[in-house]
Amino acid sequence: MNAIIEEERRLAAAAAAGQPVIVRAEGLTKQVSTPDHDLVIVRQASFQVAAGESVAIVGASGSGKSTLLGLLAGLDVPSAGRVWIDGEDLFAKDEDGRARLRGRLVGFVFQSFQLLPALTAVENVMLPLELAGARDAAARAARVLGQVGLGERLGHYPRQLSGGEQQRVAVARAFATEPKLLFADEPTGNLDSATGAQMIELLFSMNREHGTTLVLVTHDEALADRCDRRIAIAGGVVSA
Amino acid sequence: MKNLSIAMKMLRRNAQAGEAKVLAAALFVAVASVTTVGFFADRVRGALDRQANELLGGDLVVIADHPVPRPFVERAGSDGLDVAATTTFPSMVSGQAGVSLSEIKAVSRSFPLRGRIRVADAPAAPDREAEGSPRPGTVWVGVPLVSRIGAAVGESIRVGNATLTVGAIITREPDSVLDFFGIAPRVLMNEADLAATGLVQVGSRVTYRLLVAGDARAVARYDARVRPRLERGERIEGVRDARSEVRVSLERAQRFLGLASLLSVVLASVAVALAARRFSIRQTDSAAMMRCLGAAQADIFAINAWQFLALAAAGCAAGTLAGFGAQAMLAHWLSAFFTVALPAPGWRPAVQGAVIGMVLVLGFTIPPLLRLRNVPTLRVLRSDIAVAEPSSLVAYALGLGALSALIVWQAGDAKLGGIALGGFAIALGVAAVAGYGLIRALSRLRAGASGPWRYGLANLRRRTGSSLVQVMALGVGIMAMLLLTLVRTDLIVKWQKSMPADMPNRFAINVQTDQLPLVKDYFAGLGLATPDLYPMVRGRLVAIGERAVSPADFEDQRARRLVEREFNLSWAQELRPDNRIVAGAWWKPGASEAQLSVEEGIAKTLSIGVGDTLTWDVGGTRFGAKVTSLRKVEWDSFKANFFVIASPGVLESHPASWITSFHLPAGREEVVNRLVERFPNVSVIDLTAIMGQVKRISDQVSRAVEFVFLFAIAAGLVVLFAAITSTQDERVFEGAVMRTLGASRRQIVLTQLSEFLAIGLLAGLVAAAGAVGLAMVLSERVLGVPYEFDWVVPVAGLLAGGAGVAIAGLLGTRKVVDSPPLAAIRAVT
């Protein structure tokens, strides 16, 4: 098993070496003001992620992992520093520009799934496709749900699905637009270990099939081990 | 006390939350609505109470349709009471500029015994208190007569056969508070001139009053002695039982306004319930934590209850202040009805407002508070542990019960209260069923809708309950406004249009039998159609069959009044085309039996059927006749019609006057002027003026009601905000997820907009359907005009609903669009 993983990693690293950079962070800093003092959550983070690579952001609770991920996806605004996604300067754009870029290039999987409860499984997956103006949204959403093994549950509402099924819908939603880049925040955090393992398989098989770059935040050693590379963060300081 | 101080600290933090604002706003609107009407009603009541004996012109009045018997006058004198007498009747008066119908009041020297008449030298000149009443040979006239007939001070006017000089212009009379019929302005004259006018004749509609005033005990003694000796056509009115028709009709109007104001209370209760529930849900975790830290259930309850009470107190106080300000608007619009200045309102309406505020708070916030009390402590460890929800219907039974009691109390009697309650329930129920059906139907469409519209419609369906409440509350509010504005004017215009062009617009009454050929010749001589003249004999109904008739026998107010007064009886050979037999048969020509035909409505009121023998008293002579038919009368033909018609040979021997109606083309007023000149006893009533007056009154009243219903719309909007607030977190979360998935600002706004637009359009649809349905019933059943569908009503309803809710909704959800996605997701999860 380990040998296979090692082999995969070696191959991926070799591939990445020749690949263009898809995420580049430079001097990324996030600082919040509290009444007593200023708190630096992320300090001067600079690193690169190559296309097709899988990267785990690891660190203790409160180390700033999720904040860093949010900044990379443009869900939050940094106090200083810049991020380029596929060569585009993320924070040179306004909120709408960042949303459009995400719609085009980025998928996102949350720890607590974040499906819209008013929509059925297929409608949840259709959402990013429709937002991007895709014509065959329904068919594509159904196909992706089939790929994650939920082809029979298209019309179910999130409350009618188990936690693992909900997370699979979330993964299908993230991959539906065939993004170049997938961010995942603790994707196995709310799942039991067996379901979590299935989820990891799913993420990496999607990564292989679509050539998607994976950037994920995790506590899960098994998951971190499957990634090509780790970015450790401690006290807001990144060591890539 | 400890709990109170904790509560105040927590309230300072919670006050910024949406539900606290909604709760205060709902109470503000409800209390403002109720106190506006309350303060206004209090002012009118104050005016009536303060001037109760001025209203009568004395402490006690004997009223009769014949001269007050001498013994009553002498008894007053021997009891040491002051007395005054008045004789009132309608008649035409003429001056150099024209003629006008007026209400003549001939008074004795001592009139008025209580209150003072205010007079001026010209309509706009400053007025002053008059000394006593007009001297013989002079009259004081109401303001409208100055311009209408040229009755300025110093000019002469003709009243019947007498020529009298105008001595003053009346600006205020003690014994009239309302000025409904400015078309028959007052002419006040000295009773010494009455005989010279020659106007008091057989068949004239004259009211005689004997006013007495003096020491309270002497008045009471006089009352006790005279009351048992009253005969038919005589009654006594004291200050205490001065529940005159004025008072009754004013109270009825106030009740109606009061009930209208309760609509906003009903709607506000929905907002209060929504806000309290949301408050309770948000406080669940802190309640569990406080329980862990040692707070008893009673402490949790008290801490939260104190917060509600403080919010309620603030809402009620602000609402009462607003109500105090807003009543001035009502008073301003309705001031034309009152000839007296309204005094400042008292404090009672403020108490009423506070009671209503507390009923709302206690009735609709206790169930969610009780829920907090029962929060399991284990929730601090596991937030998925459910809190036992009280069954909502049982929990809110207290509030609903209190609200129902409030409506019945405002209505003043159980029957009207029941009708109002039923009306509110039906309106809300129909709106609920219609709204539910529409929401379901619309959410089916979502599969066909694209992008943001699909998500908006999906949310509409998911929040069916909340969407329904909004559609209902706003729909009922908008419907009330549509009915009062568009539908009302539309119906009036159509009703007026439905009348033929040559419809009679003048009534001439009091034509004497010997003047009949002369009056007919007069019209023929002017080239006008000879009007049909109908005889009129005044008689009192004495018995139906064997049963003697007395007002006390009847429950129904209208029946009582009918029996108290004299009927106008007529006779005819032929059945007129605007009358139709609905039971029995019209008499055959030459039939010798004394027969009667009775109008069906009055027959029902007095329980008269075909075959009954009615006994009448005409001028002291009694006779009986059998009812052989019931008739339906088209009253809006504006021709003289009669409740009771006798077959030929029954009434001819009794003294009669004649009545006619005719159409006077515009610009031919001289026809009336010369008719009155030639026949001074004839009175001409101008129907156009009356209809104008009725329209003016209906305009003013409905403006007041519209004003009150504005509060209902405001309450509907508060419900909307309550619903938005209660779904705010969900919306912020959904907005953030969509942002993460690449949604632009425009797409998020569109999603929100589509949901609100749908709610608004559905509310507009419910309102328009309700308004059109009611308009149809009113038009066909009440006015008898075929209903014509008017596109303006639904379009206005949809526009008002759609645009209003969309704007309010977007304002209420700005936060959804403006929050950065990560912060929003973190705040919620």
PDB file of N, CA and C in Angstrom, chain B residues 31-49 177-178 180 246-247 249-261 319-350 352-353 410 697 700-705 707-708 711:
ATOM      1  N   VAL B  31     -50.296  49.581  18.811  1.00  0.00           N
ATOM      2  CA  VAL B  31     -50.734  50.548  19.824  1.00  0.00           C
ATOM      3  C   VAL B  31     -51.052  51.890  19.166  1.00  0.00           C
ATOM      4  N   ALA B  32     -50.246  52.297  18.182  1.00  0.00           N
ATOM      5  CA  ALA B  32     -50.513  53.561  17.503  1.00  0.00           C
ATOM      6  C   ALA B  32     -51.873  53.501  16.814  1.00  0.00           C
ATOM      7  N   SER B  33     -52.151  52.371  16.160  1.00  0.00           N
ATOM      8  CA  SER B  33     -53.412  52.223  15.445  1.00  0.00           C
ATOM      9  C   SER B  33     -54.606  52.343  16.400  1.00  0.00           C
ATOM     10  N   VAL B  34     -54.507  51.616  17.505  1.00  0.00           N
ATOM     11  CA  VAL B  34     -55.640  51.600  18.434  1.00  0.00           C
ATOM     12  C   VAL B  34     -55.791  52.934  19.154  1.00  0.00           C
ATOM     13  N   THR B  35     -54.658  53.530  19.549  1.00  0.00           N
ATOM     14  CA  THR B  35     -54.787  54.779  20.304  1.00  0.00           C
ATOM     15  C   THR B  35     -55.189  55.950  19.406  1.00  0.00           C
ATOM     16  N   THR B  36     -54.842  55.895  18.127  1.00  0.00           N
ATOM     17  CA  THR B  36     -55.288  56.965  17.225  1.00  0.00           C
ATOM     18  C   THR B  36     -56.805  57.068  17.270  1.00  0.00           C
ATOM     19  N   VAL B  37     -57.454  55.917  17.065  1.00  0.00           N
ATOM     20  CA  VAL B  37     -58.914  55.906  17.101  1.00  0.00           C
ATOM     21  C   VAL B  37     -59.403  56.194  18.520  1.00  0.00           C
ATOM     22  N   GLY B  38     -58.703  55.620  19.498  1.00  0.00           N
ATOM     23  CA  GLY B  38     -59.117  55.794  20.894  1.00  0.00           C
ATOM     24  C   GLY B  38     -59.103  57.258  21.321  1.00  0.00           C
ATOM     25  N   PHE B  39     -58.013  57.944  21.030  1.00  0.00           N
ATOM     26  CA  PHE B  39     -57.907  59.352  21.408  1.00  0.00           C
ATOM     27  C   PHE B  39     -58.985  60.186  20.707  1.00  0.00           C
ATOM     28  N   PHE B  40     -59.190  59.871  19.419  1.00  0.00           N
ATOM     29  CA  PHE B  40     -60.177  60.628  18.666  1.00  0.00           C
ATOM     30  C   PHE B  40     -61.572  60.396  19.257  1.00  0.00           C
ATOM     31  N   ALA B  41     -61.897  59.122  19.509  1.00  0.00           N
ATOM     32  CA  ALA B  41     -63.202  58.792  20.075  1.00  0.00           C
ATOM     33  C   ALA B  41     -63.382  59.476  21.430  1.00  0.00           C
ATOM     34  N   ASP B  42     -62.289  59.538  22.186  1.00  0.00           N
ATOM     35  CA  ASP B  42     -62.360  60.163  23.503  1.00  0.00           C
ATOM     36  C   ASP B  42     -62.697  61.649  23.378  1.00  0.00           C
ATOM     37  N   ARG B  43     -62.144  62.284  22.367  1.00  0.00           N
ATOM     38  CA  ARG B  43     -62.428  63.710  22.172  1.00  0.00           C
ATOM     39  C   ARG B  43     -63.895  63.920  21.824  1.00  0.00           C
ATOM     40  N   VAL B  44     -64.418  63.032  20.940  1.00  0.00           N
ATOM     41  CA  VAL B  44     -65.825  63.179  20.562  1.00  0.00           C
ATOM     42  C   VAL B  44     -66.712  62.926  21.777  1.00  0.00           C
ATOM     43  N   ARG B  45     -66.357  61.877  22.547  1.00  0.00           N
ATOM     44  CA  ARG B  45     -67.131  61.560  23.738  1.00  0.00           C
ATOM     45  C   ARG B  45     -67.087  62.735  24.708  1.00  0.00           C
ATOM     46  N   GLY B  46     -65.888  63.301  24.827  1.00  0.00           N
ATOM     47  CA  GLY B  46     -65.725  64.452  25.713  1.00  0.00           C
ATOM     48  C   GLY B  46     -66.640  65.586  25.300  1.00  0.00           C
ATOM     49  N   ALA B  47     -66.693  65.838  23.986  1.00  0.00           N
ATOM     50  CA  ALA B  47     -67.546  66.916  23.493  1.00  0.00           C
ATOM     51  C   ALA B  47     -68.999  66.619  23.825  1.00  0.00           C
ATOM     52  N   LEU B  48     -69.392  65.357  23.656  1.00  0.00           N
ATOM     53  CA  LEU B  48     -70.784  65.000  23.918  1.00  0.00           C
ATOM     54  C   LEU B  48     -71.105  65.081  25.409  1.00  0.00           C
ATOM     55  N   ASP B  49     -70.170  64.582  26.234  1.00  0.00           N
ATOM     56  CA  ASP B  49     -70.422  64.585  27.683  1.00  0.00           C
ATOM     57  C   ASP B  49     -70.468  65.994  28.226  1.00  0.00           C
ATOM     58  N   VAL B 177     -74.813  69.179  17.471  1.00  0.00           N
ATOM     59  CA  VAL B 177     -73.379  68.914  17.498  1.00  0.00           C
ATOM     60  C   VAL B 177     -72.901  68.547  16.104  1.00  0.00           C
ATOM     61  N   LEU B 178     -73.769  67.843  15.405  1.00  0.00           N
ATOM     62  CA  LEU B 178     -73.385  67.384  14.075  1.00  0.00           C
ATOM     63  C   LEU B 178     -74.023  68.255  13.017  1.00  0.00           C
ATOM     64  N   PHE B 180     -74.703  67.259   9.643  1.00  0.00           N
ATOM     65  CA  PHE B 180     -74.731  66.339   8.515  1.00  0.00           C
ATOM     66  C   PHE B 180     -75.362  66.990   7.295  1.00  0.00           C
ATOM     67  N   VAL B 246     -77.803  60.958  17.365  1.00  0.00           N
ATOM     68  CA  VAL B 246     -76.473  61.483  17.065  1.00  0.00           C
ATOM     69  C   VAL B 246     -75.431  60.646  17.781  1.00  0.00           C
ATOM     70  N   ARG B 247     -75.714  60.457  19.078  1.00  0.00           N
ATOM     71  CA  ARG B 247     -74.763  59.742  19.898  1.00  0.00           C
ATOM     72  C   ARG B 247     -74.638  58.290  19.438  1.00  0.00           C
ATOM     73  N   SER B 249     -75.257  57.057  16.510  1.00  0.00           N
ATOM     74  CA  SER B 249     -74.584  56.873  15.223  1.00  0.00           C
ATOM     75  C   SER B 249     -73.096  57.199  15.342  1.00  0.00           C
ATOM     76  N   LEU B 250     -72.749  58.163  16.206  1.00  0.00           N
ATOM     77  CA  LEU B 250     -71.330  58.442  16.414  1.00  0.00           C
ATOM     78  C   LEU B 250     -70.633  57.249  17.046  1.00  0.00           C
ATOM     79  N   GLU B 251     -71.318  56.641  18.017  1.00  0.00           N
ATOM     80  CA  GLU B 251     -70.706  55.491  18.677  1.00  0.00           C
ATOM     81  C   GLU B 251     -70.520  54.346  17.700  1.00  0.00           C
ATOM     82  N   ARG B 252     -71.509  54.209  16.820  1.00  0.00           N
ATOM     83  CA  ARG B 252     -71.403  53.137  15.841  1.00  0.00           C
ATOM     84  C   ARG B 252     -70.191  53.399  14.927  1.00  0.00           C
ATOM     85  N   ALA B 253     -70.060  54.660  14.514  1.00  0.00           N
ATOM     86  CA  ALA B 253     -68.932  55.015  13.638  1.00  0.00           C
ATOM     87  C   ALA B 253     -67.606  54.740  14.336  1.00  0.00           C
ATOM     88  N   GLN B 254     -67.559  55.105  15.637  1.00  0.00           N
ATOM     89  CA  GLN B 254     -66.313  54.879  16.387  1.00  0.00           C
ATOM     90  C   GLN B 254     -66.007  53.402  16.539  1.00  0.00           C
ATOM     91  N   ARG B 255     -67.068  52.612  16.765  1.00  0.00           N
ATOM     92  CA  ARG B 255     -66.866  51.168  16.876  1.00  0.00           C
ATOM     93  C   ARG B 255     -66.258  50.638  15.600  1.00  0.00           C
ATOM     94  N   PHE B 256     -66.810  51.136  14.488  1.00  0.00           N
ATOM     95  CA  PHE B 256     -66.318  50.637  13.206  1.00  0.00           C
ATOM     96  C   PHE B 256     -64.848  50.994  13.033  1.00  0.00           C
ATOM     97  N   LEU B 257     -64.518  52.253  13.325  1.00  0.00           N
ATOM     98  CA  LEU B 257     -63.116  52.671  13.233  1.00  0.00           C
ATOM     99  C   LEU B 257     -62.257  51.833  14.176  1.00  0.00           C
ATOM    100  N   GLY B 258     -62.808  51.579  15.370  1.00  0.00           N
ATOM    101  CA  GLY B 258     -62.078  50.793  16.363  1.00  0.00           C
ATOM    102  C   GLY B 258     -61.796  49.396  15.854  1.00  0.00           C
ATOM    103  N   LEU B 259     -62.812  48.796  15.230  1.00  0.00           N
ATOM    104  CA  LEU B 259     -62.623  47.451  14.694  1.00  0.00           C
ATOM    105  C   LEU B 259     -61.606  47.471  13.563  1.00  0.00           C
ATOM    106  N   ALA B 260     -61.703  48.518  12.728  1.00  0.00           N
ATOM    107  CA  ALA B 260     -60.732  48.634  11.630  1.00  0.00           C
ATOM    108  C   ALA B 260     -59.323  48.714  12.205  1.00  0.00           C
ATOM    109  N   SER B 261     -59.199  49.437  13.327  1.00  0.00           N
ATOM    110  CA  SER B 261     -57.862  49.588  13.917  1.00  0.00           C
ATOM    111  C   SER B 261     -57.372  48.252  14.487  1.00  0.00           C
ATOM    112  N   GLY B 319     -45.823  54.090  20.605  1.00  0.00           N
ATOM    113  CA  GLY B 319     -47.070  53.945  19.862  1.00  0.00           C
ATOM    114  C   GLY B 319     -48.141  54.896  20.363  1.00  0.00           C
ATOM    115  N   THR B 320     -48.223  55.044  21.684  1.00  0.00           N
ATOM    116  CA  THR B 320     -49.226  55.937  22.253  1.00  0.00           C
ATOM    117  C   THR B 320     -48.955  57.381  21.833  1.00  0.00           C
ATOM    118  N   LEU B 321     -47.683  57.768  21.871  1.00  0.00           N
ATOM    119  CA  LEU B 321     -47.333  59.120  21.442  1.00  0.00           C
ATOM    120  C   LEU B 321     -47.716  59.335  19.983  1.00  0.00           C
ATOM    121  N   ALA B 322     -47.399  58.341  19.146  1.00  0.00           N
ATOM    122  CA  ALA B 322     -47.719  58.457  17.723  1.00  0.00           C
ATOM    123  C   ALA B 322     -49.235  58.525  17.533  1.00  0.00           C
ATOM    124  N   GLY B 323     -49.962  57.703  18.302  1.00  0.00           N
ATOM    125  CA  GLY B 323     -51.420  57.715  18.224  1.00  0.00           C
ATOM    126  C   GLY B 323     -51.974  59.074  18.606  1.00  0.00           C
ATOM    127  N   PHE B 324     -51.369  59.683  19.623  1.00  0.00           N
ATOM    128  CA  PHE B 324     -51.807  61.002  20.068  1.00  0.00           C
ATOM    129  C   PHE B 324     -51.627  62.014  18.943  1.00  0.00           C
ATOM    130  N   GLY B 325     -50.501  61.895  18.226  1.00  0.00           N
ATOM    131  CA  GLY B 325     -50.263  62.813  17.113  1.00  0.00           C
ATOM    132  C   GLY B 325     -51.206  62.530  15.948  1.00  0.00           C
ATOM    133  N   ALA B 326     -51.417  61.249  15.668  1.00  0.00           N
ATOM    134  CA  ALA B 326     -52.173  60.881  14.474  1.00  0.00           C
ATOM    135  C   ALA B 326     -53.662  61.176  14.619  1.00  0.00           C
ATOM    136  N   GLN B 327     -54.174  61.172  15.855  1.00  0.00           N
ATOM    137  CA  GLN B 327     -55.610  61.441  16.010  1.00  0.00           C
ATOM    138  C   GLN B 327     -55.960  62.829  15.511  1.00  0.00           C
ATOM    139  N   ALA B 328     -54.986  63.739  15.555  1.00  0.00           N
ATOM    140  CA  ALA B 328     -55.243  65.098  15.074  1.00  0.00           C
ATOM    141  C   ALA B 328     -55.617  65.065  13.584  1.00  0.00           C
ATOM    142  N   MET B 329     -55.014  64.096  12.847  1.00  0.00           N
ATOM    143  CA  MET B 329     -55.346  63.976  11.428  1.00  0.00           C
ATOM    144  C   MET B 329     -56.809  63.553  11.273  1.00  0.00           C
ATOM    145  N   LEU B 330     -57.212  62.556  12.064  1.00  0.00           N
ATOM    146  CA  LEU B 330     -58.604  62.104  12.012  1.00  0.00           C
ATOM    147  C   LEU B 330     -59.540  63.260  12.337  1.00  0.00           C
ATOM    148  N   ALA B 331     -59.220  63.967  13.409  1.00  0.00           N
ATOM    149  CA  ALA B 331     -60.073  65.065  13.847  1.00  0.00           C
ATOM    150  C   ALA B 331     -60.155  66.119  12.745  1.00  0.00           C
ATOM    151  N   HIS B 332     -59.027  66.328  12.063  1.00  0.00           N
ATOM    152  CA  HIS B 332     -59.004  67.327  11.008  1.00  0.00           C
ATOM    153  C   HIS B 332     -59.950  66.931   9.868  1.00  0.00           C
ATOM    154  N   TRP B 333     -59.856  65.637   9.446  1.00  0.00           N
ATOM    155  CA  TRP B 333     -60.692  65.199   8.331  1.00  0.00           C
ATOM    156  C   TRP B 333     -62.168  65.159   8.683  1.00  0.00           C
ATOM    157  N   LEU B 334     -62.441  64.796   9.930  1.00  0.00           N
ATOM    158  CA  LEU B 334     -63.841  64.616  10.313  1.00  0.00           C
ATOM    159  C   LEU B 334     -64.412  65.860  10.975  1.00  0.00           C
ATOM    160  N   SER B 335     -63.601  66.929  11.032  1.00  0.00           N
ATOM    161  CA  SER B 335     -64.049  68.111  11.778  1.00  0.00           C
ATOM    162  C   SER B 335     -65.294  68.721  11.146  1.00  0.00           C
ATOM    163  N   ALA B 336     -65.456  68.523   9.817  1.00  0.00           N
ATOM    164  CA  ALA B 336     -66.596  69.151   9.158  1.00  0.00           C
ATOM    165  C   ALA B 336     -67.923  68.654   9.730  1.00  0.00           C
ATOM    166  N   PHE B 337     -67.911  67.492  10.388  1.00  0.00           N
ATOM    167  CA  PHE B 337     -69.147  66.963  10.956  1.00  0.00           C
ATOM    168  C   PHE B 337     -69.540  67.662  12.246  1.00  0.00           C
ATOM    169  N   PHE B 338     -68.571  68.294  12.866  1.00  0.00           N
ATOM    170  CA  PHE B 338     -68.835  68.794  14.202  1.00  0.00           C
ATOM    171  C   PHE B 338     -68.962  70.307  14.201  1.00  0.00           C
ATOM    172  N   THR B 339     -70.028  70.783  14.849  1.00  0.00           N
ATOM    173  CA  THR B 339     -70.188  72.223  14.928  1.00  0.00           C
ATOM    174  C   THR B 339     -69.523  72.736  16.197  1.00  0.00           C
ATOM    175  N   VAL B 340     -69.056  71.832  17.034  1.00  0.00           N
ATOM    176  CA  VAL B 340     -68.402  72.274  18.277  1.00  0.00           C
ATOM    177  C   VAL B 340     -66.921  71.907  18.199  1.00  0.00           C
ATOM    178  N   ALA B 341     -66.142  72.649  18.985  1.00  0.00           N
ATOM    179  CA  ALA B 341     -64.715  72.316  19.053  1.00  0.00           C
ATOM    180  C   ALA B 341     -64.564  71.059  19.897  1.00  0.00           C
ATOM    181  N   LEU B 342     -63.685  70.160  19.486  1.00  0.00           N
ATOM    182  CA  LEU B 342     -63.470  68.938  20.257  1.00  0.00           C
ATOM    183  C   LEU B 342     -62.482  69.225  21.382  1.00  0.00           C
ATOM    184  N   PRO B 343     -62.803  68.789  22.601  1.00  0.00           N
ATOM    185  CA  PRO B 343     -61.855  69.017  23.700  1.00  0.00           C
ATOM    186  C   PRO B 343     -60.645  68.095  23.572  1.00  0.00           C
ATOM    187  N   ALA B 344     -59.616  68.377  24.358  1.00  0.00           N
ATOM    188  CA  ALA B 344     -58.412  67.529  24.322  1.00  0.00           C
ATOM    189  C   ALA B 344     -58.767  66.137  24.833  1.00  0.00           C
ATOM    190  N   PRO B 345     -58.113  65.094  24.317  1.00  0.00           N
ATOM    191  CA  PRO B 345     -58.429  63.743  24.774  1.00  0.00           C
ATOM    192  C   PRO B 345     -57.927  63.500  26.198  1.00  0.00           C
ATOM    193  N   GLY B 346     -58.522  62.528  26.859  1.00  0.00           N
ATOM    194  CA  GLY B 346     -58.094  62.156  28.209  1.00  0.00           C
ATOM    195  C   GLY B 346     -57.029  61.064  28.147  1.00  0.00           C
ATOM    196  N   TRP B 347     -56.734  60.469  29.301  1.00  0.00           N
ATOM    197  CA  TRP B 347     -55.645  59.492  29.376  1.00  0.00           C
ATOM    198  C   TRP B 347     -56.122  58.067  29.129  1.00  0.00           C
ATOM    199  N   ARG B 348     -57.463  57.878  29.107  1.00  0.00           N
ATOM    200  CA  ARG B 348     -57.969  56.509  29.019  1.00  0.00           C
ATOM    201  C   ARG B 348     -57.480  55.730  27.794  1.00  0.00           C
ATOM    202  N   PRO B 349     -57.463  56.368  26.600  1.00  0.00           N
ATOM    203  CA  PRO B 349     -56.979  55.616  25.431  1.00  0.00           C
ATOM    204  C   PRO B 349     -55.545  55.116  25.596  1.00  0.00           C
ATOM    205  N   ALA B 350     -54.726  55.861  26.358  1.00  0.00           N
ATOM    206  CA  ALA B 350     -53.344  55.420  26.584  1.00  0.00           C
ATOM    207  C   ALA B 350     -53.354  54.111  27.362  1.00  0.00           C
ATOM    208  N   GLN B 352     -55.819  51.992  27.369  1.00  0.00           N
ATOM    209  CA  GLN B 352     -56.331  50.998  26.420  1.00  0.00           C
ATOM    210  C   GLN B 352     -55.186  50.483  25.534  1.00  0.00           C
ATOM    211  N   GLY B 353     -54.363  51.416  25.060  1.00  0.00           N
ATOM    212  CA  GLY B 353     -53.226  51.036  24.217  1.00  0.00           C
ATOM    213  C   GLY B 353     -52.270  50.133  24.976  1.00  0.00           C
ATOM    214  N   GLN B 410     -64.169  45.651  21.784  1.00  0.00           N
ATOM    215  CA  GLN B 410     -64.150  46.849  20.946  1.00  0.00           C
ATOM    216  C   GLN B 410     -65.470  46.989  20.199  1.00  0.00           C
ATOM    217  N   ILE B 697     -69.711  63.245   2.662  1.00  0.00           N
ATOM    218  CA  ILE B 697     -69.587  62.525   3.934  1.00  0.00           C
ATOM    219  C   ILE B 697     -68.855  61.205   3.722  1.00  0.00           C
ATOM    220  N   GLN B 700     -65.204  61.732   3.308  1.00  0.00           N
ATOM    221  CA  GLN B 700     -64.488  62.050   4.549  1.00  0.00           C
ATOM    222  C   GLN B 700     -64.357  60.830   5.444  1.00  0.00           C
ATOM    223  N   VAL B 701     -65.483  60.084   5.552  1.00  0.00           N
ATOM    224  CA  VAL B 701     -65.445  58.910   6.421  1.00  0.00           C
ATOM    225  C   VAL B 701     -64.444  57.900   5.879  1.00  0.00           C
ATOM    226  N   SER B 702     -64.470  57.708   4.538  1.00  0.00           N
ATOM    227  CA  SER B 702     -63.587  56.658   4.039  1.00  0.00           C
ATOM    228  C   SER B 702     -62.138  57.106   4.092  1.00  0.00           C
ATOM    229  N   ARG B 703     -61.908  58.415   4.034  1.00  0.00           N
ATOM    230  CA  ARG B 703     -60.532  58.863   4.207  1.00  0.00           C
ATOM    231  C   ARG B 703     -60.051  58.520   5.621  1.00  0.00           C
ATOM    232  N   ALA B 704     -60.958  58.685   6.579  1.00  0.00           N
ATOM    233  CA  ALA B 704     -60.593  58.337   7.957  1.00  0.00           C
ATOM    234  C   ALA B 704     -60.318  56.841   8.070  1.00  0.00           C
ATOM    235  N   VAL B 705     -61.186  56.042   7.405  1.00  0.00           N
ATOM    236  CA  VAL B 705     -60.995  54.586   7.501  1.00  0.00           C
ATOM    237  C   VAL B 705     -59.716  54.177   6.769  1.00  0.00           C
ATOM    238  N   PHE B 707     -57.121  55.915   6.480  1.00  0.00           N
ATOM    239  CA  PHE B 707     -56.028  56.299   7.362  1.00  0.00           C
ATOM    240  C   PHE B 707     -55.779  55.205   8.393  1.00  0.00           C
ATOM    241  N   VAL B 708     -56.885  54.679   8.941  1.00  0.00           N
ATOM    242  CA  VAL B 708     -56.742  53.627   9.946  1.00  0.00           C
ATOM    243  C   VAL B 708     -56.179  52.354   9.319  1.00  0.00           C
ATOM    244  N   PHE B 711     -52.426  51.717   8.970  1.00  0.00           N
ATOM    245  CA  PHE B 711     -51.748  51.006  10.048  1.00  0.00           C
ATOM    246  C   PHE B 711     -51.716  49.505   9.759  1.00  0.00           C
TER     247      PHE B 711
END
